[in-house]
Coordinates of N, CA and C in Angstrom, one line a residue:
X551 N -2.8 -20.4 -12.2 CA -1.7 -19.5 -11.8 C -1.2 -19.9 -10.4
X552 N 0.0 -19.9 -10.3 CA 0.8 -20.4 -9.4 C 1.0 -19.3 -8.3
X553 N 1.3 -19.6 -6.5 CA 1.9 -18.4 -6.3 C 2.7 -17.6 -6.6
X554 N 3.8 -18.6 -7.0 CA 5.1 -17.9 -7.6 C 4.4 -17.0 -8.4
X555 N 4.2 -17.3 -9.4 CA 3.7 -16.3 -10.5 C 2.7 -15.3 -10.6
X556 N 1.8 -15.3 -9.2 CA 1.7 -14.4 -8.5 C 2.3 -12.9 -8.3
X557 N 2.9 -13.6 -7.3 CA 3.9 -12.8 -6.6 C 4.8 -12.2 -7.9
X558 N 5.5 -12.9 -8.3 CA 6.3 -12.1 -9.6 C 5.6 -11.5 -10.6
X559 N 4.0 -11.8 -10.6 CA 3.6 -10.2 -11.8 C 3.1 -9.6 -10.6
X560 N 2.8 -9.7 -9.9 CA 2.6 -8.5 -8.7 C 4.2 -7.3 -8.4
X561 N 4.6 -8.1 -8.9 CA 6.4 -7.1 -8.3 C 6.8 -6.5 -9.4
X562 N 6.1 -6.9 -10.6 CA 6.4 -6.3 -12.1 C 5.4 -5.1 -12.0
X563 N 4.3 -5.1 -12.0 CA 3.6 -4.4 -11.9 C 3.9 -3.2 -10.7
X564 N 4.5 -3.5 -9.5 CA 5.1 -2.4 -8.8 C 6.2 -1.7 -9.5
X565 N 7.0 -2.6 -10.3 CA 8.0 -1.7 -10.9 C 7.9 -1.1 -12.1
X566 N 7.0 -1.3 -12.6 CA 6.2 -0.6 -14.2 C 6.0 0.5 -13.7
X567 N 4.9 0.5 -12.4 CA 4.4 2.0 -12.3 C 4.8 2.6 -11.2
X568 N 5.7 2.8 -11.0 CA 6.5 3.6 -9.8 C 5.6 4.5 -9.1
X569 N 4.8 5.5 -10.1 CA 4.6 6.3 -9.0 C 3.1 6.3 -9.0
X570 N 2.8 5.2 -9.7 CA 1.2 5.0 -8.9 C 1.7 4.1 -7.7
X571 N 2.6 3.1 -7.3 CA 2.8 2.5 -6.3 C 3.1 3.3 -5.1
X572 N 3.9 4.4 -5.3 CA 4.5 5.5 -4.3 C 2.8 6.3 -3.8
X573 N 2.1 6.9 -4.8 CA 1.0 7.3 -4.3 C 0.0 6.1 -3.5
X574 N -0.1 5.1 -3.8 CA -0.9 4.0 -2.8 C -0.1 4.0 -2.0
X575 N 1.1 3.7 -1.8 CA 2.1 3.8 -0.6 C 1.4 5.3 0.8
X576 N 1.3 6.2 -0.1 CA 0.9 7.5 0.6 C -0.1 7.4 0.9
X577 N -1.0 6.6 0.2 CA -2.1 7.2 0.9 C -2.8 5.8 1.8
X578 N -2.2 5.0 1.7 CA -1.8 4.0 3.0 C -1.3 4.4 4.2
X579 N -0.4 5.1 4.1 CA 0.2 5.3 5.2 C -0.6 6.8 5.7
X580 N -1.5 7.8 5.2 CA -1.6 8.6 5.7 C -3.0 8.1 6.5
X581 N -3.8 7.1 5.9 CA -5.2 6.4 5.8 C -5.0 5.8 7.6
X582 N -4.1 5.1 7.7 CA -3.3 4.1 8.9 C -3.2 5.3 9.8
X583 N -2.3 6.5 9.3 CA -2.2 7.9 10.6 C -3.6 8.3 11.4
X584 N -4.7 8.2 10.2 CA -5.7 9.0 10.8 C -6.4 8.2 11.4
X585 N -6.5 7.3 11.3 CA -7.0 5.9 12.0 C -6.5 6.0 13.5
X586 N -5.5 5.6 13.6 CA -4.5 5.8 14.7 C -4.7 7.5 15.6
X587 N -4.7 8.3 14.9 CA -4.8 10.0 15.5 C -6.4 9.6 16.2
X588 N -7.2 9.1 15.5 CA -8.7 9.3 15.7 C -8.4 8.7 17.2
X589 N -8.4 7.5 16.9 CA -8.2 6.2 18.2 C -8.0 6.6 19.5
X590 N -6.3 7.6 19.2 CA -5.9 8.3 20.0 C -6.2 9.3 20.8
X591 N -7.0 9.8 20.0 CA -7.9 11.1 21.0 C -8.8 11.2 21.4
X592 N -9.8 9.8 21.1 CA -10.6 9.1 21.6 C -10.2 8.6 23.2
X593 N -9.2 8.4 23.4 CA -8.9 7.8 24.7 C -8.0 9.2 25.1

């Protein structure tokens, strides 16, 4: 497998399942907040 071809079922696969991508989306970004909040109040 190529990277190309990688990368293009990787992007298929984001767009098949919308909102399992939107929930990893969320819970990436909330995972990154608490990380960052913890750090923060630490100092």
């Amino acid at each position: 497998m190529h990277i190309a071809d990688a990368i293009s079922s990787s992007f298929q696969s984001i767009f098949n399942h919308k909102l399992r991508s939107l929930l990893t989306l969320i819970g990436i970004v909330i995972g990154v907040m608490a990380v960052v909040t913890m750090f923060s109040s630490v100092y």
